[in-house]
Amino acid sequence: MMPSLAVLDRPARRNGKRLAGVALAALLVICALMLLAHPARASDEAQQSSLLSALAAENAALSAEIVATSAALERARADLGRLQDSQRDLEQSMQRIERHAQVHALGRVFAQTVIEQLRVLPRAGGFDAERVQRDAQLEATSDANLRAERALDQLADLDAAVTTRLAAAQPPIPEGLWSQVRAAARDRLAEQRSLLSRLDDLQGQLLHVLQESDDADLRLAQRTHAARADLTRLLFWVPARPGIQTIGELAPSWAWMTSAANWRAVGTVLLDQFIWQPLAPALAVLLALSLYFGRRRLQSRLVVLAPAVANYDRYWIGHTAAALVITFVLALPGPLLMWTAAKLLASAAAEQSFPLALSDALAATAKLVVALSALAWLLDERGVAGGHFGWDEAALSFARRALRRFSMVFVPLILIVTLNGMDHAPYGNRESVGRMCFSLAMLVVAFFLARLFRRKSPLMERLWTRAPRSWAVRLHALWFGALIAGPLGIAGLAAAGYFVAAGYFFGRTMVSVFMVLGAVALYGLIALWVQVERWRLSRRQAEEAWRLAQAETDQEEGSEIADPPPPQLDVAAIGEQTRSLLDLFITLLLLSGLWLVWKGSVPALSIISDYALWTYNATVDGKSTTLPLTVGNLFLAVVVGVVTAIAVRNVGALLDIVLLRRFEVQADATYAIKVIARYVLAAAGIVAACSIVGIAWTDVHWLIAAMGVGLGFGLQEIVANFVSGLIVLAERPIRIGDVVTVGEVSGTVSRIRARATSVVDFDNKEVIIPNKEFITGSVVNWTLSNQTTRLLLKVGVAYGSDLALVRRVLLEVVQANDDVLDDPSPSAYFVDFGDSSLDFEIRAFVDSFDKRLRVTHELNLAVEAALRGNNIEIPFPQRDLHIRSAAGLAGIQASAQPQVAGAPESLAAAASAARSTPSSGV
C-alpha cells in the first residue's frame, strides 16, 4: 500500500511546484506594479501637502499679526488716555492759576506755583518726537490695512479663490487631483478670510485711535504753548517784591551754598559717575589739560598765520579762519572742565537738589566763560584783532585789561546767581541771594561799560581822532547814556521784584552782544579778504602796466605792433561795491540772528506790545470797524522803516554785483536801474509802514487831492523837475561822467537826483542844475554817444610866407602827435587874409574829452617850434597910423622931422604904440 501511494503522489508534487512558481511570479509582478505606482501617488500627496502647508503658514502669520495689532491698539489707547489726562490736568492747573491771577495782590506762593507749573510743562521737542513716531506707525498701519482689504477682496468668492490658488500652486498640481484638494483648501481659505476680517477691524480701530492721539497731541502741544506764554507773561509781570522775609532767607541760602553735606554729595556723585563711565570724563580732562599746556604753541601759530607774517602773496581767507578757530580753542580748557562736571552731576538722583543745581549753574556759566575767554584771546596782543584785522594796539590793550578785571568779578557773581536761581534751588535762594548777586552783577556791567566807553577812554580817543565827524562821535552822549541805562534798568527790574523778567532780558542781551561781536569778527574776516584781493589786483594791474610799457618800448625800437592793453578794472569802485554788499549781508545776518534770540520773548512782552496808543477806523471784510494801534504795531512800523532804509542804501551795490554785471548792462543804464529800484523800494516801504500804523489810501486821498491843487499852483516847478528827473533816468540824455554844457556851465555830471543834477565844472565847483533844464533847454553832451571830439587851432603867418611850406609843416606837426587820431585824419587849411597875417586852421581829432586841453597845449608848442625852425614868421597884430595935413599941425610936423631923423629909437617906440591902437584920422 505504501509504495503505491508514493507513486501516486509524485505527479501531485510536480503540479504543486509548478503552481508555486506561478504564484511567485504573480507576486513579483504585483510587487513591481505596486512599486511603479507608489512614486506617482507620493508626488501627488506632496503637491497637495505643499499647498495646504502654505495656506496654514499664511493663516499662522495672520494670527501673529492680529496679536501684534491688538497689542499696538492697547498701547495706542493708553497713549490717547495719557494725552487726554495731561490736557485735562493742564486745563485744571491753568484755570486755578488764572483764577488766582485776577487777585491784584499776589504773593510768593503764587510765583512759586507758576514756576513749578512752568517746570512740569512738556517740552516742544517731546511732542515733535512722539509725532514723528506716531506718523511712522500711522503710515505702516495704513499700508498693512490696505493690504488686508485687498486680500479680503480676493477672497470674496471662495471657489474662485480656490481655483486661482490651485492653478498658481508651486509645484503645479495636476487638474485630475484638484477635486481631492479643493475641500481642504477651501476650508483653509475660509479661515484666512475670517482672520483677515478680524485683522482689518483691528487695524481700522488702530488707525482711528492713532488719528485721535495725533489730534490730542496737537491740541496738547498748542495748549502747552499757550500755557507757557501765559505763565511766562504772569511770571514776568507779577512782582515778587522783597521784604523782611527776603532778608531773613539770606542766612539759610548762604548755609545751603556752603553746606559741607551738599559738597560731599557733589563729590560722591562725581566719583560714582566717573567710576561708572570713566572714558568720556577722562578724555575731556586730558583734552582740557592738553589745550592748557599747549597754549603757547597755539599762540605762536596765531602769529604765523597773520597776513604780514604769512606774506600777502600766500595769504588766503583760510588763514584768518584758522586763527579764529585757534582763538576759540584757546578759550576751551576751563569751560570744558565745567561742562564735564555738569554732565556728571546731571546724573544725580532727583532728591539731590544741590548737585543738580550746581550742574545747571556750571553748564550755564561755562557758556559765559567760553564767550568771555574767546573775546579776551581775540583782543590779545598776538590775537586776530591786532594781527589780522589791524585794530589799534593801545585800544586793544586797554580793552583787554578792562575785560579781564571785569571777568574776575562778573563770572563768580553769575555762578552764584545761576546756582541759586535755577530750577533745583530752593525758592528762597532765588529771591534772596540770587536777586542780590544779580543786582550786583548788573552794577558791575554798568561800571565796566562806563569805564570802557567814557569820553576820555583810549577807545573813544581813538574814535575821536579817526572820525571826529561821525555819527558815533556826534551822538556819543545819547548812546553812552542808553548803554549805561540798560544794565541799570535790568538791576532795577530785579530789585522791584521782576527777577525772572530781569534774568530773561539779561540772558538775551548777553547773547545779542556776543552775536554782534561775532558779526564784527565775520565782517573783519571778509573785509580783510577783500583788502588782500584788492592789493593783489592792484599789483597785477601795476605789473600789466609795466609789461605794456616794456612792450611799447620794444615796439619803438623794433617797429613791432604790441597787443592792445586789456580793459582796466576800477579797484576803488570794486571795493566800494563789495563793502556795500558786505554791509547788507552782515546786517541781514545779524538781524536774523537777533530775531531768533528774541522771538521767544514775544509772548512775555505782549503786555507791552498790545498796549493801545490810539484807535483808528478801518474796513475789514467790507465792514467799518475800529482797530487799536498798539506799541507792537508802532515798533513793527519802525522796523519796516529801518529795513527799508538799509535796503534803499545797499540795493545799488546788490544789483550791480549780483544781477547787472551778469547781463553786461551799460554804466548809464545801471545807474538808472539802481535809482529807480531805490525809488520803488522807498515807496513800498513807506506804503507798508503806513498800512501797519493804519494809514490807508481812504484816509489820505483828500490830502493827496489837496496836494495836487497845491502842486498845480505853488510847487509846479518842483514837480516839473521831479518828472524831468525820471525822464532823464529813462531816456538817458545825460549820464554819470558825461561832459556837458548847459547854458554857461560846462563840466562833468556827478549825480542825478530826483529834483536836480550836480555838475562839477572845470574849476572843481559843484553846480546844481534843475532837471528841467536838461529836458526843456539846450544841452551839449560832449560824450553821449562818442567821446571823439575835434580840436580847432588857428595859426597866422606873416604876409609873404610860403603857404605850401606852412601847410606841410602844420600837417607834419599834427600827425606827429600820438594822441591825434588818424581817422578822421587831421587837416590844415588856409582860411582867411587877416589884418596882420595869413590865417590857417588846424583840425585834429582826439578820442577823449580829457585830452583836449593837453593835446591843444602840445600842438601849440610844436607848431611854434616848427614854424620858427623853418624861418616862418608869426606876426603880431599891426596898426597903421595915417596923419593928414592940417593948419594946426604944420609946426608939429616941421619940428618932428629932425627928431625922427636923429632919434630912430623914439620913432620905433612911437610906431609900436601906433600899431597897438586903432587907426584914426586927424
PDB file of C-alpha atoms in Angstrom, residues 352-570:
ATOM      1  CA  GLN A 352      19.793 115.569  45.484  1.00  0.00           C
ATOM      2  CA  SER A 353      18.913 119.181  44.750  1.00  0.00           C
ATOM      3  CA  PHE A 354      22.343 120.749  45.326  1.00  0.00           C
ATOM      4  CA  PRO A 355      24.284 118.588  42.803  1.00  0.00           C
ATOM      5  CA  LEU A 356      21.538 119.163  40.230  1.00  0.00           C
ATOM      6  CA  ALA A 357      21.508 122.913  40.870  1.00  0.00           C
ATOM      7  CA  LEU A 358      25.310 123.014  40.626  1.00  0.00           C
ATOM      8  CA  SER A 359      25.100 121.082  37.350  1.00  0.00           C
ATOM      9  CA  ASP A 360      22.756 123.683  35.880  1.00  0.00           C
ATOM     10  CA  ALA A 361      24.920 126.523  37.202  1.00  0.00           C
ATOM     11  CA  LEU A 362      28.144 125.095  35.765  1.00  0.00           C
ATOM     12  CA  ALA A 363      26.534 124.436  32.372  1.00  0.00           C
ATOM     13  CA  ALA A 364      25.151 127.987  32.165  1.00  0.00           C
ATOM     14  CA  THR A 365      28.311 129.683  33.453  1.00  0.00           C
ATOM     15  CA  ALA A 366      30.532 127.674  31.096  1.00  0.00           C
ATOM     16  CA  LYS A 367      28.830 129.322  28.115  1.00  0.00           C
ATOM     17  CA  LEU A 368      29.580 132.759  29.540  1.00  0.00           C
ATOM     18  CA  VAL A 369      33.179 131.816  30.351  1.00  0.00           C
ATOM     19  CA  VAL A 370      33.890 130.483  26.868  1.00  0.00           C
ATOM     20  CA  ALA A 371      32.469 133.664  25.295  1.00  0.00           C
ATOM     21  CA  LEU A 372      34.473 135.992  27.548  1.00  0.00           C
ATOM     22  CA  SER A 373      37.637 133.922  27.147  1.00  0.00           C
ATOM     23  CA  ALA A 374      37.310 133.866  23.370  1.00  0.00           C
ATOM     24  CA  LEU A 375      36.832 137.650  23.373  1.00  0.00           C
ATOM     25  CA  ALA A 376      39.906 138.083  25.575  1.00  0.00           C
ATOM     26  CA  TRP A 377      42.037 135.925  23.264  1.00  0.00           C
ATOM     27  CA  LEU A 378      40.633 137.806  20.273  1.00  0.00           C
ATOM     28  CA  LEU A 379      41.897 141.069  21.818  1.00  0.00           C
ATOM     29  CA  ASP A 380      45.273 139.572  22.795  1.00  0.00           C
ATOM     30  CA  GLU A 381      48.374 141.326  21.519  1.00  0.00           C
ATOM     31  CA  ARG A 382      49.092 138.310  19.309  1.00  0.00           C
ATOM     32  CA  GLY A 383      45.443 137.694  18.526  1.00  0.00           C
ATOM     33  CA  VAL A 384      43.291 138.106  15.474  1.00  0.00           C
ATOM     34  CA  ALA A 385      42.097 141.649  16.224  1.00  0.00           C
ATOM     35  CA  GLY A 386      45.577 143.135  16.099  1.00  0.00           C
ATOM     36  CA  GLY A 387      47.485 140.734  13.870  1.00  0.00           C
ATOM     37  CA  HIS A 388      44.787 140.185  11.243  1.00  0.00           C
ATOM     38  CA  PHE A 389      42.237 142.992  11.474  1.00  0.00           C
ATOM     39  CA  GLY A 390      44.786 145.723  12.206  1.00  0.00           C
ATOM     40  CA  TRP A 391      42.961 147.253  15.178  1.00  0.00           C
ATOM     41  CA  ASP A 392      44.797 149.841  17.281  1.00  0.00           C
ATOM     42  CA  GLU A 393      47.154 148.221  19.775  1.00  0.00           C
ATOM     43  CA  ALA A 394      46.643 150.839  22.513  1.00  0.00           C
ATOM     44  CA  ALA A 395      42.868 150.485  22.353  1.00  0.00           C
ATOM     45  CA  LEU A 396      43.156 146.685  22.332  1.00  0.00           C
ATOM     46  CA  SER A 397      45.445 146.696  25.340  1.00  0.00           C
ATOM     47  CA  PHE A 398      43.062 148.895  27.309  1.00  0.00           C
ATOM     48  CA  ALA A 399      40.013 146.775  26.364  1.00  0.00           C
ATOM     49  CA  ARG A 400      41.860 143.556  27.200  1.00  0.00           C
ATOM     50  CA  ARG A 401      42.858 144.717  30.699  1.00  0.00           C
ATOM     51  CA  ALA A 402      39.374 146.037  31.424  1.00  0.00           C
ATOM     52  CA  LEU A 403      37.784 142.778  30.240  1.00  0.00           C
ATOM     53  CA  ARG A 404      39.971 140.608  32.424  1.00  0.00           C
ATOM     54  CA  ARG A 405      39.268 142.683  35.525  1.00  0.00           C
ATOM     55  CA  PHE A 406      35.582 142.651  34.737  1.00  0.00           C
ATOM     56  CA  SER A 407      35.530 138.859  34.247  1.00  0.00           C
ATOM     57  CA  MET A 408      37.230 138.216  37.606  1.00  0.00           C
ATOM     58  CA  VAL A 409      34.258 139.826  39.393  1.00  0.00           C
ATOM     59  CA  PHE A 410      31.401 139.156  36.988  1.00  0.00           C
ATOM     60  CA  VAL A 411      31.819 135.404  36.441  1.00  0.00           C
ATOM     61  CA  PRO A 412      31.724 134.411  40.170  1.00  0.00           C
ATOM     62  CA  LEU A 413      28.640 136.567  40.670  1.00  0.00           C
ATOM     63  CA  ILE A 414      26.874 134.901  37.731  1.00  0.00           C
ATOM     64  CA  LEU A 415      27.847 131.461  39.084  1.00  0.00           C
ATOM     65  CA  ILE A 416      26.197 132.306  42.418  1.00  0.00           C
ATOM     66  CA  VAL A 417      23.145 133.696  40.631  1.00  0.00           C
ATOM     67  CA  THR A 418      22.670 130.583  38.492  1.00  0.00           C
ATOM     68  CA  LEU A 419      23.310 128.275  41.457  1.00  0.00           C
ATOM     69  CA  ASN A 420      20.542 129.930  43.455  1.00  0.00           C
ATOM     70  CA  GLY A 421      18.227 130.922  40.631  1.00  0.00           C
ATOM     71  CA  MET A 422      17.837 127.718  38.614  1.00  0.00           C
ATOM     72  CA  ASP A 423      15.061 125.163  38.942  1.00  0.00           C
ATOM     73  CA  HIS A 424      16.557 122.855  41.560  1.00  0.00           C
ATOM     74  CA  ALA A 425      17.473 125.567  44.079  1.00  0.00           C
ATOM     75  CA  PRO A 426      15.063 126.482  46.891  1.00  0.00           C
ATOM     76  CA  TYR A 427      12.725 129.306  46.057  1.00  0.00           C
ATOM     77  CA  GLY A 428      14.017 131.394  48.960  1.00  0.00           C
ATOM     78  CA  ASN A 429      17.532 131.301  47.476  1.00  0.00           C
ATOM     79  CA  ARG A 430      16.225 132.756  44.238  1.00  0.00           C
ATOM     80  CA  GLU A 431      14.570 135.692  45.984  1.00  0.00           C
ATOM     81  CA  SER A 432      17.415 136.448  48.413  1.00  0.00           C
ATOM     82  CA  VAL A 433      20.980 135.575  47.386  1.00  0.00           C
ATOM     83  CA  GLY A 434      20.096 135.189  43.729  1.00  0.00           C
ATOM     84  CA  ARG A 435      18.397 138.580  43.480  1.00  0.00           C
ATOM     85  CA  MET A 436      21.151 140.381  45.445  1.00  0.00           C
ATOM     86  CA  CYS A 437      24.057 138.914  43.452  1.00  0.00           C
ATOM     87  CA  PHE A 438      22.228 139.546  40.186  1.00  0.00           C
ATOM     88  CA  SER A 439      21.789 143.230  41.029  1.00  0.00           C
ATOM     89  CA  LEU A 440      25.475 143.467  41.951  1.00  0.00           C
ATOM     90  CA  ALA A 441      26.405 141.811  38.651  1.00  0.00           C
ATOM     91  CA  MET A 442      24.362 144.389  36.718  1.00  0.00           C
ATOM     92  CA  LEU A 443      26.113 147.212  38.587  1.00  0.00           C
ATOM     93  CA  VAL A 444      29.460 145.658  37.644  1.00  0.00           C
ATOM     94  CA  VAL A 445      28.365 145.557  33.989  1.00  0.00           C
ATOM     95  CA  ALA A 446      27.336 149.217  34.137  1.00  0.00           C
ATOM     96  CA  PHE A 447      30.687 150.196  35.675  1.00  0.00           C
ATOM     97  CA  PHE A 448      32.573 148.190  33.042  1.00  0.00           C
ATOM     98  CA  LEU A 449      30.699 149.827  30.171  1.00  0.00           C
ATOM     99  CA  ALA A 450      31.158 153.294  31.669  1.00  0.00           C
ATOM    100  CA  ARG A 451      34.896 152.736  32.003  1.00  0.00           C
ATOM    101  CA  LEU A 452      35.191 151.269  28.520  1.00  0.00           C
ATOM    102  CA  PHE A 453      33.234 153.894  26.573  1.00  0.00           C
ATOM    103  CA  ARG A 454      33.669 157.094  28.560  1.00  0.00           C
ATOM    104  CA  ARG A 455      34.809 160.149  26.676  1.00  0.00           C
ATOM    105  CA  LYS A 456      38.427 160.002  27.886  1.00  0.00           C
ATOM    106  CA  SER A 457      38.956 156.271  27.384  1.00  0.00           C
ATOM    107  CA  PRO A 458      41.528 155.139  24.795  1.00  0.00           C
ATOM    108  CA  LEU A 459      38.763 153.602  22.694  1.00  0.00           C
ATOM    109  CA  MET A 460      36.848 156.864  22.418  1.00  0.00           C
ATOM    110  CA  GLU A 461      40.018 158.916  21.985  1.00  0.00           C
ATOM    111  CA  ARG A 462      40.901 156.707  19.039  1.00  0.00           C
ATOM    112  CA  LEU A 463      37.414 157.150  17.594  1.00  0.00           C
ATOM    113  CA  TRP A 464      37.568 160.932  18.061  1.00  0.00           C
ATOM    114  CA  THR A 465      40.927 161.006  16.277  1.00  0.00           C
ATOM    115  CA  ARG A 466      39.935 158.861  13.304  1.00  0.00           C
ATOM    116  CA  ALA A 467      36.350 160.001  12.729  1.00  0.00           C
ATOM    117  CA  PRO A 468      35.648 163.259  14.560  1.00  0.00           C
ATOM    118  CA  ARG A 469      32.520 163.984  12.493  1.00  0.00           C
ATOM    119  CA  SER A 470      30.986 160.505  12.537  1.00  0.00           C
ATOM    120  CA  TRP A 471      27.551 159.817  13.996  1.00  0.00           C
ATOM    121  CA  ALA A 472      29.090 157.725  16.763  1.00  0.00           C
ATOM    122  CA  VAL A 473      31.020 160.783  17.920  1.00  0.00           C
ATOM    123  CA  ARG A 474      28.156 163.239  17.492  1.00  0.00           C
ATOM    124  CA  LEU A 475      25.669 161.043  19.348  1.00  0.00           C
ATOM    125  CA  HIS A 476      28.107 159.789  21.974  1.00  0.00           C
ATOM    126  CA  ALA A 477      26.156 161.206  24.901  1.00  0.00           C
ATOM    127  CA  LEU A 478      22.931 159.599  23.642  1.00  0.00           C
ATOM    128  CA  TRP A 479      24.173 156.067  23.040  1.00  0.00           C
ATOM    129  CA  PHE A 480      26.508 156.155  26.046  1.00  0.00           C
ATOM    130  CA  GLY A 481      23.574 157.000  28.302  1.00  0.00           C
ATOM    131  CA  ALA A 482      21.453 154.242  26.760  1.00  0.00           C
ATOM    132  CA  LEU A 483      24.321 151.785  27.177  1.00  0.00           C
ATOM    133  CA  ILE A 484      24.637 152.516  30.890  1.00  0.00           C
ATOM    134  CA  ALA A 485      20.874 152.631  31.396  1.00  0.00           C
ATOM    135  CA  GLY A 486      20.477 149.058  30.077  1.00  0.00           C
ATOM    136  CA  PRO A 487      22.125 147.107  32.938  1.00  0.00           C
ATOM    137  CA  LEU A 488      20.897 149.640  35.490  1.00  0.00           C
ATOM    138  CA  GLY A 489      17.337 149.150  34.250  1.00  0.00           C
ATOM    139  CA  ILE A 490      17.705 145.356  34.481  1.00  0.00           C
ATOM    140  CA  ALA A 491      19.031 145.737  38.035  1.00  0.00           C
ATOM    141  CA  GLY A 492      16.033 147.942  38.815  1.00  0.00           C
ATOM    142  CA  LEU A 493      13.675 145.262  37.498  1.00  0.00           C
ATOM    143  CA  ALA A 494      15.276 142.659  39.749  1.00  0.00           C
ATOM    144  CA  ALA A 495      15.139 144.943  42.774  1.00  0.00           C
ATOM    145  CA  ALA A 496      11.470 145.751  42.110  1.00  0.00           C
ATOM    146  CA  GLY A 497      10.542 142.076  42.204  1.00  0.00           C
ATOM    147  CA  TYR A 498      10.613 141.222  38.491  1.00  0.00           C
ATOM    148  CA  PHE A 499      13.580 138.910  38.910  1.00  0.00           C
ATOM    149  CA  VAL A 500      12.508 136.426  36.221  1.00  0.00           C
ATOM    150  CA  ALA A 501      11.996 139.191  33.650  1.00  0.00           C
ATOM    151  CA  ALA A 502      15.324 140.742  34.571  1.00  0.00           C
ATOM    152  CA  GLY A 503      17.153 137.418  34.194  1.00  0.00           C
ATOM    153  CA  TYR A 504      15.456 136.707  30.895  1.00  0.00           C
ATOM    154  CA  PHE A 505      16.343 140.107  29.435  1.00  0.00           C
ATOM    155  CA  PHE A 506      19.893 139.865  30.712  1.00  0.00           C
ATOM    156  CA  GLY A 507      20.416 136.438  29.146  1.00  0.00           C
ATOM    157  CA  ARG A 508      19.026 137.510  25.782  1.00  0.00           C
ATOM    158  CA  THR A 509      21.035 140.737  25.917  1.00  0.00           C
ATOM    159  CA  MET A 510      24.277 138.868  26.558  1.00  0.00           C
ATOM    160  CA  VAL A 511      23.595 136.508  23.667  1.00  0.00           C
ATOM    161  CA  SER A 512      22.817 139.508  21.447  1.00  0.00           C
ATOM    162  CA  VAL A 513      26.042 141.275  22.478  1.00  0.00           C
ATOM    163  CA  PHE A 514      28.187 138.265  21.667  1.00  0.00           C
ATOM    164  CA  MET A 515      26.280 137.806  18.420  1.00  0.00           C
ATOM    165  CA  VAL A 516      27.144 141.390  17.484  1.00  0.00           C
ATOM    166  CA  LEU A 517      30.788 140.708  18.336  1.00  0.00           C
ATOM    167  CA  GLY A 518      30.661 137.609  16.146  1.00  0.00           C
ATOM    168  CA  ALA A 519      29.228 139.699  13.314  1.00  0.00           C
ATOM    169  CA  VAL A 520      32.071 142.185  13.776  1.00  0.00           C
ATOM    170  CA  ALA A 521      34.607 139.343  13.587  1.00  0.00           C
ATOM    171  CA  LEU A 522      32.917 137.994  10.452  1.00  0.00           C
ATOM    172  CA  TYR A 523      32.922 141.475   8.935  1.00  0.00           C
ATOM    173  CA  GLY A 524      36.616 141.830   9.728  1.00  0.00           C
ATOM    174  CA  LEU A 525      37.338 138.442   8.190  1.00  0.00           C
ATOM    175  CA  ILE A 526      35.593 139.214   4.911  1.00  0.00           C
ATOM    176  CA  ALA A 527      36.893 142.803   4.820  1.00  0.00           C
ATOM    177  CA  LEU A 528      40.448 141.518   5.263  1.00  0.00           C
ATOM    178  CA  TRP A 529      39.972 139.112   2.385  1.00  0.00           C
ATOM    179  CA  VAL A 530      38.608 141.943   0.210  1.00  0.00           C
ATOM    180  CA  GLN A 531      41.549 144.143   1.138  1.00  0.00           C
ATOM    181  CA  VAL A 532      44.065 141.451   0.243  1.00  0.00           C
ATOM    182  CA  GLU A 533      42.291 140.761  -3.051  1.00  0.00           C
ATOM    183  CA  ARG A 534      42.287 144.468  -3.877  1.00  0.00           C
ATOM    184  CA  TRP A 535      46.000 144.605  -3.130  1.00  0.00           C
ATOM    185  CA  ARG A 536      46.642 141.644  -5.409  1.00  0.00           C
ATOM    186  CA  LEU A 537      44.514 143.170  -8.158  1.00  0.00           C
ATOM    187  CA  SER A 538      46.373 146.474  -7.845  1.00  0.00           C
ATOM    188  CA  ARG A 539      49.678 144.674  -8.056  1.00  0.00           C
ATOM    189  CA  ARG A 540      48.589 142.700 -11.113  1.00  0.00           C
ATOM    190  CA  GLN A 541      47.480 145.910 -12.780  1.00  0.00           C
ATOM    191  CA  ALA A 542      50.812 147.526 -11.950  1.00  0.00           C
ATOM    192  CA  GLU A 543      52.671 144.543 -13.406  1.00  0.00           C
ATOM    193  CA  GLU A 544      50.478 144.634 -16.503  1.00  0.00           C
ATOM    194  CA  ALA A 545      51.135 148.349 -16.910  1.00  0.00           C
ATOM    195  CA  TRP A 546      54.856 147.703 -16.613  1.00  0.00           C
ATOM    196  CA  ARG A 547      54.692 144.957 -19.234  1.00  0.00           C
ATOM    197  CA  LEU A 548      52.731 147.235 -21.560  1.00  0.00           C
ATOM    198  CA  ALA A 549      55.322 149.964 -21.083  1.00  0.00           C
ATOM    199  CA  GLN A 550      58.061 147.477 -21.926  1.00  0.00           C
ATOM    200  CA  ALA A 551      56.101 146.338 -24.987  1.00  0.00           C
ATOM    201  CA  GLU A 552      55.742 149.926 -26.203  1.00  0.00           C
ATOM    202  CA  THR A 553      59.475 150.451 -25.761  1.00  0.00           C
ATOM    203  CA  ASP A 554      60.200 147.310 -27.774  1.00  0.00           C
ATOM    204  CA  GLN A 555      57.752 148.460 -30.410  1.00  0.00           C
ATOM    205  CA  GLU A 556      59.536 151.767 -30.865  1.00  0.00           C
ATOM    206  CA  GLU A 557      62.863 150.062 -31.090  1.00  0.00           C
ATOM    207  CA  GLY A 558      61.890 147.078 -33.210  1.00  0.00           C
ATOM    208  CA  SER A 559      58.906 148.559 -35.045  1.00  0.00           C
ATOM    209  CA  GLU A 560      56.698 145.730 -33.813  1.00  0.00           C
ATOM    210  CA  ILE A 561      52.996 146.100 -33.121  1.00  0.00           C
ATOM    211  CA  ALA A 562      52.148 145.473 -29.452  1.00  0.00           C
ATOM    212  CA  ASP A 563      48.885 143.897 -28.336  1.00  0.00           C
ATOM    213  CA  PRO A 564      46.206 146.349 -27.201  1.00  0.00           C
ATOM    214  CA  PRO A 565      46.024 146.788 -23.438  1.00  0.00           C
ATOM    215  CA  PRO A 566      43.284 144.849 -21.636  1.00  0.00           C
ATOM    216  CA  PRO A 567      40.440 146.769 -20.011  1.00  0.00           C
ATOM    217  CA  GLN A 568      41.409 148.030 -16.568  1.00  0.00           C
ATOM    218  CA  LEU A 569      39.122 147.419 -13.607  1.00  0.00           C
ATOM    219  CA  ASP A 570      38.428 150.212 -11.148  1.00  0.00           C
TER     220      ASP A 570
END
